[in-house]
XYZ file of C-alpha atoms in Angstrom:
143
model
C -5.592 -23.060 -23.904
C -5.882 -22.209 -19.868
C -2.785 -23.298 -18.005
C -3.483 -24.551 -15.040
C -1.640 -22.351 -12.688
C -3.284 -19.431 -14.555
C -5.748 -18.359 -11.232
C -2.782 -18.513 -8.494
C -0.925 -16.473 -10.817
C -4.339 -14.243 -11.391
C -4.557 -13.578 -8.055
C -0.934 -12.864 -7.117
C -0.955 -10.293 -9.695
C -4.106 -8.894 -8.282
C -2.974 -8.980 -4.715
C 0.511 -7.325 -6.002
C -1.954 -4.504 -7.675
C -4.196 -4.025 -4.465
C -0.363 -3.551 -2.731
C 0.537 -1.106 -5.177
C -2.770 0.581 -5.045
C -2.150 1.046 -1.268
C 1.057 2.469 -1.082
C -0.055 4.942 -4.035
C -2.963 5.876 -1.985
C -0.958 6.478 0.938
C 1.269 8.916 -1.038
C -2.005 10.798 -2.554
C -3.863 12.106 0.300
C -4.277 15.615 -0.855
C -2.565 18.799 -0.293
C -0.075 19.034 1.965
C -0.346 15.187 3.190
C 2.963 13.411 4.267
C 0.860 10.285 2.211
C 0.430 8.895 5.774
C -2.512 9.363 8.042
C -0.840 10.599 11.807
C -2.572 9.268 14.771
C -3.602 12.743 15.726
C -6.208 13.239 12.131
C -8.941 10.699 12.885
C -11.230 10.910 10.266
C -8.801 11.077 7.309
C -7.927 7.223 6.811
C -9.371 4.154 8.258
C -7.632 0.734 8.207
C -8.871 -2.735 7.473
C -7.021 -6.017 8.038
C -7.978 -7.945 4.803
C -7.872 -11.300 5.552
C -8.573 -13.205 2.678
C -9.478 -12.269 -1.407
C -11.301 -14.990 -3.432
C -12.987 -14.924 -6.489
C -15.407 -17.713 -4.505
C -18.496 -16.316 -2.378
C -18.707 -19.403 -0.934
C -14.736 -19.379 0.689
C -15.682 -15.984 1.307
C -18.647 -16.677 3.448
C -16.324 -19.375 5.384
C -13.324 -17.054 5.714
C -15.990 -14.452 7.387
C -16.814 -17.498 10.096
C -13.847 -18.383 11.030
C -12.864 -14.626 11.333
C -15.784 -14.062 13.357
C -15.261 -16.994 15.538
C -10.871 -15.532 15.803
C -12.356 -12.092 16.733
C -15.038 -13.108 19.114
C -12.132 -15.432 21.216
C -9.913 -12.452 21.506
C -9.435 -10.799 24.766
C -11.218 -7.346 25.034
C -7.904 -5.580 25.440
C -6.503 -7.067 22.114
C -9.774 -5.939 19.927
C -9.277 -1.980 19.496
C -12.801 -0.065 19.152
C -13.996 -0.136 15.997
C -14.582 3.184 13.939
C -18.097 4.375 14.249
C -20.276 6.466 11.721
C -19.131 3.935 8.548
C -20.825 1.409 6.419
C -19.316 -1.473 8.197
C -19.631 0.213 11.840
C -20.688 -2.741 14.597
C -19.891 -5.411 12.229
C -16.185 -6.453 13.096
C -15.714 -8.613 10.060
C -17.241 -7.615 6.275
C -17.495 -8.987 3.207
C -16.967 -6.808 0.349
C -16.833 -7.388 -3.289
C -14.947 -5.452 -5.595
C -14.582 -7.356 -8.891
C -13.365 -9.874 -9.839
C -12.454 -10.587 -5.870
C -14.747 -10.919 -2.603
C -12.801 -9.221 0.091
C -12.952 -10.469 3.545
C -12.029 -7.641 6.044
C -11.965 -6.748 10.149
C -12.156 -3.249 11.224
C -12.501 -0.388 10.487
C -9.642 1.035 12.562
C -8.895 4.353 13.330
C -5.441 4.174 13.156
C -2.758 2.286 11.356
C -0.885 1.027 14.583
C -4.105 -0.666 15.498
C -4.593 -2.198 12.605
C -1.082 -3.720 12.724
C -1.853 -4.950 16.185
C -4.508 -7.157 14.951
C -2.918 -7.936 11.894
C 0.093 -9.539 14.114
C -2.319 -11.554 16.201
C -4.392 -12.789 13.130
C -1.277 -13.586 11.018
C -0.881 -16.963 12.897
C -4.879 -17.886 11.712
C -4.679 -15.742 8.278
C -1.324 -15.823 7.175
C -1.852 -14.001 4.185
C -3.483 -11.125 5.932
C -2.569 -7.511 5.252
C -3.442 -3.715 6.687
C -5.710 -2.214 3.664
C -6.111 1.497 4.102
C -9.335 3.158 2.909
C -11.459 6.640 3.135
C -14.615 6.300 5.219
C -17.379 5.912 3.960
C -20.793 7.131 5.650
C -23.280 4.798 6.980
C -26.889 4.926 5.082
C -29.155 7.011 7.010
C -32.091 5.198 8.143
C -35.255 6.624 7.214
């Protein structure tokens, strides 16, 4: 028999796992690393502001639309440049799917400080948002 609160508990446990994974990834950056990307080492890490985690594709699409509107309404001075040459470069808001959740993200940003500044601004519209460190993925080449 399924418990009525099973989905929120599952989502919270997944979110906790994502947060813990982020901390572990930050501590495992390779030999000689302090675990945190320094501001002067572009390309070793990128940062997204994760706005929404959901199992429902429709809810992810709705959050994508809200996030795109929110981003466009920001003054240009409040929109740090996106990292070029990554799979999501050129699009400030993306949806990615990693079983079992859709992730709605802003970015990628080159530094954690840029992502934190965006997070601070986004918190009122997206109260569950957080900074998610990642490794850059190369954009697919056009033929």
